[in-house]
Every structure is written in structure tokens, then in C-alpha cells.
Short mmCIF file of C-alpha atoms in Angstrom, two decimals:
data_model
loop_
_atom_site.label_atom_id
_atom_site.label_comp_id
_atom_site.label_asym_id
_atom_site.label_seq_id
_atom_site.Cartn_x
_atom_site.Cartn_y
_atom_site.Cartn_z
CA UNK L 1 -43.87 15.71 -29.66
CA UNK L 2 -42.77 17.22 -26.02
CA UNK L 3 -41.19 14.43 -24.70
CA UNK L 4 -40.16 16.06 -21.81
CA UNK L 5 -43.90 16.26 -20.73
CA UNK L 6 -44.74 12.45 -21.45
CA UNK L 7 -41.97 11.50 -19.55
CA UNK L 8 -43.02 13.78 -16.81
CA UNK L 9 -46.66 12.26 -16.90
CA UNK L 10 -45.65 8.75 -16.61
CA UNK L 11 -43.86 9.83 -13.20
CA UNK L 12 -40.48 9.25 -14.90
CA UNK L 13 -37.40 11.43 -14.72
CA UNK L 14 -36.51 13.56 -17.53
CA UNK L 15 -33.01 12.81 -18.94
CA UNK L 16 -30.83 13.14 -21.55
CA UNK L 17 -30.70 9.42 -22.75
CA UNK L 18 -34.68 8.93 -22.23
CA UNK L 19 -35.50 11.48 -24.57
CA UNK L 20 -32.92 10.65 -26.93
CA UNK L 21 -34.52 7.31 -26.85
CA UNK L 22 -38.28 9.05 -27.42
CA UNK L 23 -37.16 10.87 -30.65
CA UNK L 24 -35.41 7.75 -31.65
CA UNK L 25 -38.75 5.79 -32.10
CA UNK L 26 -40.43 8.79 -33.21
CA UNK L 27 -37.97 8.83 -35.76
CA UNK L 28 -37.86 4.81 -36.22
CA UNK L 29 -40.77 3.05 -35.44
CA UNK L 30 -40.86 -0.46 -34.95
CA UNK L 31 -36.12 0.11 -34.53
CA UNK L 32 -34.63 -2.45 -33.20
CA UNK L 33 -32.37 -1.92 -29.99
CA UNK L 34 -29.27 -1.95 -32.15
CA UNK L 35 -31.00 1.29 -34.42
CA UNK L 36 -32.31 2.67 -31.07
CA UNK L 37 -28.72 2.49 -29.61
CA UNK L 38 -27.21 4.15 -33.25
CA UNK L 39 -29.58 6.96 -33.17
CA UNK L 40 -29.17 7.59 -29.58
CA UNK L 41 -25.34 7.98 -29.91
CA UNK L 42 -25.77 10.21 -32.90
CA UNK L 43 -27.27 12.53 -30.82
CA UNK L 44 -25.11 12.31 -27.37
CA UNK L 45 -22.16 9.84 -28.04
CA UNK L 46 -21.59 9.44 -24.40
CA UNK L 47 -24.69 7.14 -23.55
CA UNK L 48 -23.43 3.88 -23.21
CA UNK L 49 -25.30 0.69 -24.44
CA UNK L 50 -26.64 -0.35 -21.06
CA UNK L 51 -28.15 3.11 -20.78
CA UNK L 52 -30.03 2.66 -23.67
CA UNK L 53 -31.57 -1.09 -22.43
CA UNK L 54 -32.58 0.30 -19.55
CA UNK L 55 -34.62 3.54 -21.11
CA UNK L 56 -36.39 1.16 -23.30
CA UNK L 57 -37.58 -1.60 -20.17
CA UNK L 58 -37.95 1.82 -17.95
CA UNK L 59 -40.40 3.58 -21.16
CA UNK L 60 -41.74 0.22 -21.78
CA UNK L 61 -42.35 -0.32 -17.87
CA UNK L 62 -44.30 3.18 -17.83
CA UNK L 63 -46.68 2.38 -21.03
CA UNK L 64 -44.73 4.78 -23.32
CA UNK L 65 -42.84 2.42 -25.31
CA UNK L 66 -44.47 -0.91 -26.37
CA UNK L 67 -41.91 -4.16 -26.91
CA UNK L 68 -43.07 -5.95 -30.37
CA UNK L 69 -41.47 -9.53 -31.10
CA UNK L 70 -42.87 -11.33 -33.77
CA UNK L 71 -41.81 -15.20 -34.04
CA UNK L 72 -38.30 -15.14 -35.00
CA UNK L 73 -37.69 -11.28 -35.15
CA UNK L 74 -35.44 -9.60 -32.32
CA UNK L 75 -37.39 -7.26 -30.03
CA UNK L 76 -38.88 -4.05 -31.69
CA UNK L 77 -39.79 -0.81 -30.42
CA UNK L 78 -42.21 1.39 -30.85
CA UNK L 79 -43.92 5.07 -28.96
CA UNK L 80 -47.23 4.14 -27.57
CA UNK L 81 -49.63 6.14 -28.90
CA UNK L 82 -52.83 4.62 -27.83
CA UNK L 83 -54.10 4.17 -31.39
CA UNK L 84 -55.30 0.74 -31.07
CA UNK L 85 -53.46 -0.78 -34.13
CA UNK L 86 -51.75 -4.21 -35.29
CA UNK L 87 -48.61 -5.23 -37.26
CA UNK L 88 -47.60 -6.61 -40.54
CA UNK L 89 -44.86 -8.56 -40.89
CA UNK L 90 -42.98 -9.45 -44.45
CA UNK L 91 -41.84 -13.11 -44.18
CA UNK L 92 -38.92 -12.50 -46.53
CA UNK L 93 -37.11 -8.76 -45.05
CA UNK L 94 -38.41 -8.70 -41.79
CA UNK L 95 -39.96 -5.42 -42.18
CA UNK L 96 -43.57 -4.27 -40.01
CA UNK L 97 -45.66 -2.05 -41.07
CA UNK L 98 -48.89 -0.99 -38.62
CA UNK L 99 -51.87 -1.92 -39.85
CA UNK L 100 -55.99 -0.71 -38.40
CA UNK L 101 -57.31 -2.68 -35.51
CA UNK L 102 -58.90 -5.79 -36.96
CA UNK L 103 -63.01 -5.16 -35.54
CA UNK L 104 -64.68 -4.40 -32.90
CA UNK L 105 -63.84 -2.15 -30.54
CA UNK L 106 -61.02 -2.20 -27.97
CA UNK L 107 -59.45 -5.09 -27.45
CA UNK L 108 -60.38 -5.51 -31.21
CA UNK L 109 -60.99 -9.27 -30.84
CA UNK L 110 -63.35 -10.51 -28.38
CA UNK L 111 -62.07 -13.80 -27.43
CA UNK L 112 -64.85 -16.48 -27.51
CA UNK L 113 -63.93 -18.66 -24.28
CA UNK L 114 -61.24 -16.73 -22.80
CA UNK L 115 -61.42 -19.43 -19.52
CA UNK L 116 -62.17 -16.99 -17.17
CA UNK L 117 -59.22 -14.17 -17.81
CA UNK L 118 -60.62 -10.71 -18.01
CA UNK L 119 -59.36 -9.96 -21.24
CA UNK L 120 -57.80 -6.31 -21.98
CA UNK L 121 -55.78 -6.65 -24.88
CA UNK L 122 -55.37 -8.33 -28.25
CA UNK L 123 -51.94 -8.59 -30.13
CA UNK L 124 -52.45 -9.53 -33.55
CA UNK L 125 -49.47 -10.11 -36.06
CA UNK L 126 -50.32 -10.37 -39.96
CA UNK L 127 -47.90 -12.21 -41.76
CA UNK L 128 -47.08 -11.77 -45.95
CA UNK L 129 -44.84 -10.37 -48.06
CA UNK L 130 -44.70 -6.53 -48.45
CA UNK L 131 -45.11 -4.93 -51.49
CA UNK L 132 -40.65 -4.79 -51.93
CA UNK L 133 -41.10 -8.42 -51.92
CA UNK L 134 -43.83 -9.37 -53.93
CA UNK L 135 -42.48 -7.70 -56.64
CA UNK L 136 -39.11 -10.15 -57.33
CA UNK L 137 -41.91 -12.87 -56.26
CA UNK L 138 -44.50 -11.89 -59.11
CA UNK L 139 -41.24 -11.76 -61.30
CA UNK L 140 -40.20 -15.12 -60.95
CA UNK L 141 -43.80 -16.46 -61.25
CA UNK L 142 -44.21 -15.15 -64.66
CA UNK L 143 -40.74 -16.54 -65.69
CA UNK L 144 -41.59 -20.04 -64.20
CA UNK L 145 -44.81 -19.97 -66.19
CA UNK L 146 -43.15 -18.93 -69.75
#
């Protein structure tokens, strides 16, 4: 990944934190700011916490970095890649997962009376457990039932 060139193609200044950022997500996807902010100072100790807030709103800002917040998760972050994809979301760790754009084509949901916005992008959010957590769940299930 040159991140020195996406950086440069979305207008924005190349520096030390922002790319320290970049390889953070590629790194982490869907890391929270607190991971972001670990990973950043592994690499260059001297970038301060505020720094690394405002990489993410100025990469977010610019389309390179999208913001994901499912209901009752702190913010996640992620590179935008322009793949088109969705999220999974385990109810009992917290942990996402992407998953394939549900149909269609882009947006990937055609809304069916979207009252007159011009619709150019659908979020979707599957929630469940993921496979860590369906394991202790199946577990318990077959003890209950013995």
C-alpha cells in the first residue's frame, strides 16, 4: 500500500502521523481510536493523542478512512477501499467482521420510497454472534437440554 500516494491524491499533506495512521488500519481494520492511537505511538512515540483525532476526521474528511459505529460500539475505523461491503457485528465481544454487499448493485439496497432523497449509499449492519461465541453458546444449550 503507498500511502504516501493516496494521501497525495486526496489533496492531503503527507506526514508522519497520517501515514502512521494509514498502516495502522491496514494493520487493524475496523481499530478503535484507542488501538489506532497504540499503534501509532509504537511507531513514532512523539505523536500526541490529539494528533491522532485529527488524522482520522482529516482521512475520514478526504474519503480514505470510513467512521463505523454500530449501536452501542465506540467509533471504528477502517481504510476505504471502495469494495462496496457491510459489517457483522457479534452481540456478545463486540467484534466486526466485513461481510459482501447484500444485492444489487451499488448502493446495494434500493430503497423503496426514499421521499425524494437521491440515494447514494446504504450502511447495513448484521448483527449475531461470531463463531468465538457461538461456541460457549452451543455448549450451554446442550448442557441445559441433558
Amino acid at each position: 500500500m503507498d500511502v504516501e500516494q493516496l494521501l497525495r491524491g486526496a489533496n492531503l499533506r503527507v506526514t508522519r502521523p497520517r501515514v502512521a495512521v494509514l498502516h495502522a488500519l491496514h494493520d487493524s481494520p475496523h481499530a478503535d481510536t484507542g488501538t489506532v492511537i497504540e499503534a501509532v505511538r509504537g511507531r513514532h512515540t512523539s505523536v500526541s493523542h490529539q494528533a491522532v483525532y485529527d488524522c482520522l476526521h482529516a482521512l475520514t474528511d478526504a474519503g480514505l478512512v470510513r467512521r463505523i459505529q454500530p449501536t452501542g460500539s465506540v467509533a471504528r475505523y477502517e481504510l476505504s477501499l471502495d469494495d462496496n461491503h457491510h459489517h457483522a457485528v457479534c452481540r456478545v465481544c463486540g467484534s466486526i467482521t466485513d461481510v459482501a454487499c447484500a444485492t444489487g448493485e451499488a448502493p446495494c439496497l434500493h430503497a423503496a420510497d426514499p421521499k425524494g432523497f437521491a440515494v447514494d449509499e446504504a450502511e447495513v449492519i448484521y448483527w449475531g454472534l461470531c463463531p468465538n461465541c457461538q461456541e460457549p453458546t452451543a455448549t450451554q444449550n446442550e448442557k441445559g437440554r441433558r
